[in-house]
Each structure stands twice: as C-alpha cells, then as structure tokens.
PDB file of C-alpha atoms in Angstrom:
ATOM      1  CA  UNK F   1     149.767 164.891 115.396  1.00 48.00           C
ATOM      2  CA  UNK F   2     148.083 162.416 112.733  1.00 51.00           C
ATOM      3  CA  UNK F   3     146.626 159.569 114.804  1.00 58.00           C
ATOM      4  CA  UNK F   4     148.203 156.499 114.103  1.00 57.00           C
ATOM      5  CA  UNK F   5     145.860 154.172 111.966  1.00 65.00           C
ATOM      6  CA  UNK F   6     145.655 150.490 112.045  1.00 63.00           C
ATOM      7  CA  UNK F   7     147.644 149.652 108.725  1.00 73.00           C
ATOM      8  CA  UNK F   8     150.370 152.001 109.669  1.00 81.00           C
ATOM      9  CA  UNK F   9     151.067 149.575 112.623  1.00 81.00           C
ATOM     10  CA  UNK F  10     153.156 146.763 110.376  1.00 86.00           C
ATOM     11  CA  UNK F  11     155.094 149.538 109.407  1.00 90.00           C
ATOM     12  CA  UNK F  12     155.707 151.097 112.624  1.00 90.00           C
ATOM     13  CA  UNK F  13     156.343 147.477 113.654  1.00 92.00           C
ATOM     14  CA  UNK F  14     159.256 146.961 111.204  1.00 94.00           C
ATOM     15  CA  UNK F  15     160.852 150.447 112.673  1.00 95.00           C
ATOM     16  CA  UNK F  16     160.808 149.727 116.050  1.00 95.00           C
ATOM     17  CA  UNK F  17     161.971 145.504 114.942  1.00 94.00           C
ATOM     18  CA  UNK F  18     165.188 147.663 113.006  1.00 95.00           C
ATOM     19  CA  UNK F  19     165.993 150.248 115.986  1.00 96.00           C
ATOM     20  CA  UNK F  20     166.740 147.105 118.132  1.00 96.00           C
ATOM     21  CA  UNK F  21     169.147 146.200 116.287  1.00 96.00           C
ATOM     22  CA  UNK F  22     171.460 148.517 117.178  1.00 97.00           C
ATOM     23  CA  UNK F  23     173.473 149.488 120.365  1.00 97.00           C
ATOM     24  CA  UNK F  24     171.584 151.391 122.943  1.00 97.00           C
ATOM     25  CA  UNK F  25     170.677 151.853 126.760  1.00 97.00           C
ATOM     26  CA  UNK F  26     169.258 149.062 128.688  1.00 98.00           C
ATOM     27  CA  UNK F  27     166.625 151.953 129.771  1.00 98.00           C
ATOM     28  CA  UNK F  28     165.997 152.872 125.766  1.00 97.00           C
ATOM     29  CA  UNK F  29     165.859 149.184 124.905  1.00 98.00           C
ATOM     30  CA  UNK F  30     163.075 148.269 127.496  1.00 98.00           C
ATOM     31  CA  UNK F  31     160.555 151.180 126.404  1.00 97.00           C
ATOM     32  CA  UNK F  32     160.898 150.514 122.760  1.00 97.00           C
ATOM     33  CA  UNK F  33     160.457 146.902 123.356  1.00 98.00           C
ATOM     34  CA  UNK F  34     157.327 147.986 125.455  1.00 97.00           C
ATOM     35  CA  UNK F  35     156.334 150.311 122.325  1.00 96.00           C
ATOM     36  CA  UNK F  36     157.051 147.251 120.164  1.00 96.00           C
ATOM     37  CA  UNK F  37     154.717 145.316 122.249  1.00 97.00           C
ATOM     38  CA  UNK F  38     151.861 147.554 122.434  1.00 95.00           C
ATOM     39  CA  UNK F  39     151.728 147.687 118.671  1.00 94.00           C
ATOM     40  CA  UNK F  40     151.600 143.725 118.673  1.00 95.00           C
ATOM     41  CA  UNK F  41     148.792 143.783 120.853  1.00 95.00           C
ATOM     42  CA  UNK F  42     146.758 146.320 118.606  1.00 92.00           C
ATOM     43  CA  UNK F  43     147.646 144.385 115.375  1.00 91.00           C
ATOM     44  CA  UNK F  44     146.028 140.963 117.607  1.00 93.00           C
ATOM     45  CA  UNK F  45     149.153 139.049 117.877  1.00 95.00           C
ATOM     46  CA  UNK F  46     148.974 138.622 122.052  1.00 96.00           C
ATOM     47  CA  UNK F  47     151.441 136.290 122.152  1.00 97.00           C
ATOM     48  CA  UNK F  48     154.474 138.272 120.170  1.00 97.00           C
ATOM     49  CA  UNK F  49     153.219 141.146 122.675  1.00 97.00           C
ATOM     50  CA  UNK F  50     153.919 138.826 125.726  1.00 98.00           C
ATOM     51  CA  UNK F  51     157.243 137.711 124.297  1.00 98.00           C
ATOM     52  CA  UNK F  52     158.088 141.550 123.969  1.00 98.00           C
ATOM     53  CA  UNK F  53     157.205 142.351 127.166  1.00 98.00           C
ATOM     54  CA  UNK F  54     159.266 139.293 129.150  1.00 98.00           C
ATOM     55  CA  UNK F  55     161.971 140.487 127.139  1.00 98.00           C
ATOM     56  CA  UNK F  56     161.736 144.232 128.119  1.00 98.00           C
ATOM     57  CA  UNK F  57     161.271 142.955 131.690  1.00 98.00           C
ATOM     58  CA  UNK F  58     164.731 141.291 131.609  1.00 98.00           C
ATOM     59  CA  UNK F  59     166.545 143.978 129.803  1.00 98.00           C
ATOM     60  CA  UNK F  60     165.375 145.962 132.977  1.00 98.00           C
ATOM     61  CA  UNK F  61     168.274 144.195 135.105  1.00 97.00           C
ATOM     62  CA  UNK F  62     170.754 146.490 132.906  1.00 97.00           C
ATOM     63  CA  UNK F  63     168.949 149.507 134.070  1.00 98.00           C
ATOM     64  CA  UNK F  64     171.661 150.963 137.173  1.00 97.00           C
ATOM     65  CA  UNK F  65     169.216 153.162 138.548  1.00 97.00           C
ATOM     66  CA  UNK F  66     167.213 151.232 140.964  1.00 97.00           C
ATOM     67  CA  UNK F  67     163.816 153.596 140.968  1.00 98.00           C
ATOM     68  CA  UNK F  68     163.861 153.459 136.854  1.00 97.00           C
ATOM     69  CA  UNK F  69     163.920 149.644 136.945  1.00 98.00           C
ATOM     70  CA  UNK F  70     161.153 149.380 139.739  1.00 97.00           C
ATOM     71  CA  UNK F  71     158.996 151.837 137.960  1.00 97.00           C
ATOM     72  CA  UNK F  72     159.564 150.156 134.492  1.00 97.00           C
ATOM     73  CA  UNK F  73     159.088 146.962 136.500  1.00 98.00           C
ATOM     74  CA  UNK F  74     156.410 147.664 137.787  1.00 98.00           C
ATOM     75  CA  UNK F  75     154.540 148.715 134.373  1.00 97.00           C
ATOM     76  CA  UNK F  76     155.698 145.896 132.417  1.00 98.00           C
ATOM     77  CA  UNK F  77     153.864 143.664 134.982  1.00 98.00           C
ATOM     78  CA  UNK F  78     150.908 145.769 135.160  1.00 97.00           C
ATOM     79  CA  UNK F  79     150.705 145.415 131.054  1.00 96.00           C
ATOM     80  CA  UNK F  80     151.340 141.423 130.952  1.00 97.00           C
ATOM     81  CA  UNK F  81     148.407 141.292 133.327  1.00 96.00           C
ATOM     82  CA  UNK F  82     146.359 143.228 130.603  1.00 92.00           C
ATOM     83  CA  UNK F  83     147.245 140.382 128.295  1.00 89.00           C
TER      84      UNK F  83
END
C-alpha cells in the first residue's frame, strides 16, 4: 500500500466529508467519523477532530449491539483524551 502523505489528507478529508452524506449504519457512521477525525488531527485542526469525535460518540447510541458500542465507546474516549 502507498503510505498516505500529508497533502493527500484534504483530499481524503473531502471523501470521507461526502460518504456521510449518505444513509448508512450507526456502526459505519461512527468509524468513518473516527477516520474523519484522525485525519483532522494530522492536518492540525484539533478542534474539528474533537467535534468529530463527540459526534461519533453520540452516533454510538444507534449501535444495538451493546459490546460494539462499549468497545467503540470506549476508544472514542481514549482518543479525545489524546487531544
């Protein structure tokens, strides 16, 4: 796989801004919006990445299986205290 370079992130921003605009899981939604933060963090911008990552946390209540949204939980917090 090519690694992923640091001007490639805007890009791969604007991807993962137009895949949440459609319908999906609550389970899909939550990890792209974790993806989505990630790459916010790496391009500097700490507080879109915090604002991602509230958002995936809340999405998590749509999750119905319990262990998913504990474990997804669970990360999201550990990643917000990385902020």
């Amino acid at each position: 796989f090519p690694t992923r370079r640091s001007s490639d992130l805007p890009m791969l921003i604007q991807w993962l801004d137009r895949a949440l605009t459609f319908d999906m899981t609550a389970q899909l939604r939550a990890r792209l919006l974790m993806l989505l933060a990630e790459n916010q963090q790496k391009t500097g911008d700490s507080a879109k990445a915090k604002q991602s990552l509230n958002q995936a946390f809340i999405v998590c209540a749509g999750i119905p299986e319990e262990a998913v949204k504990v474990q997804l939980q669970n990360m999201i917090r550990e990643k917000l205290n990385d902020l």
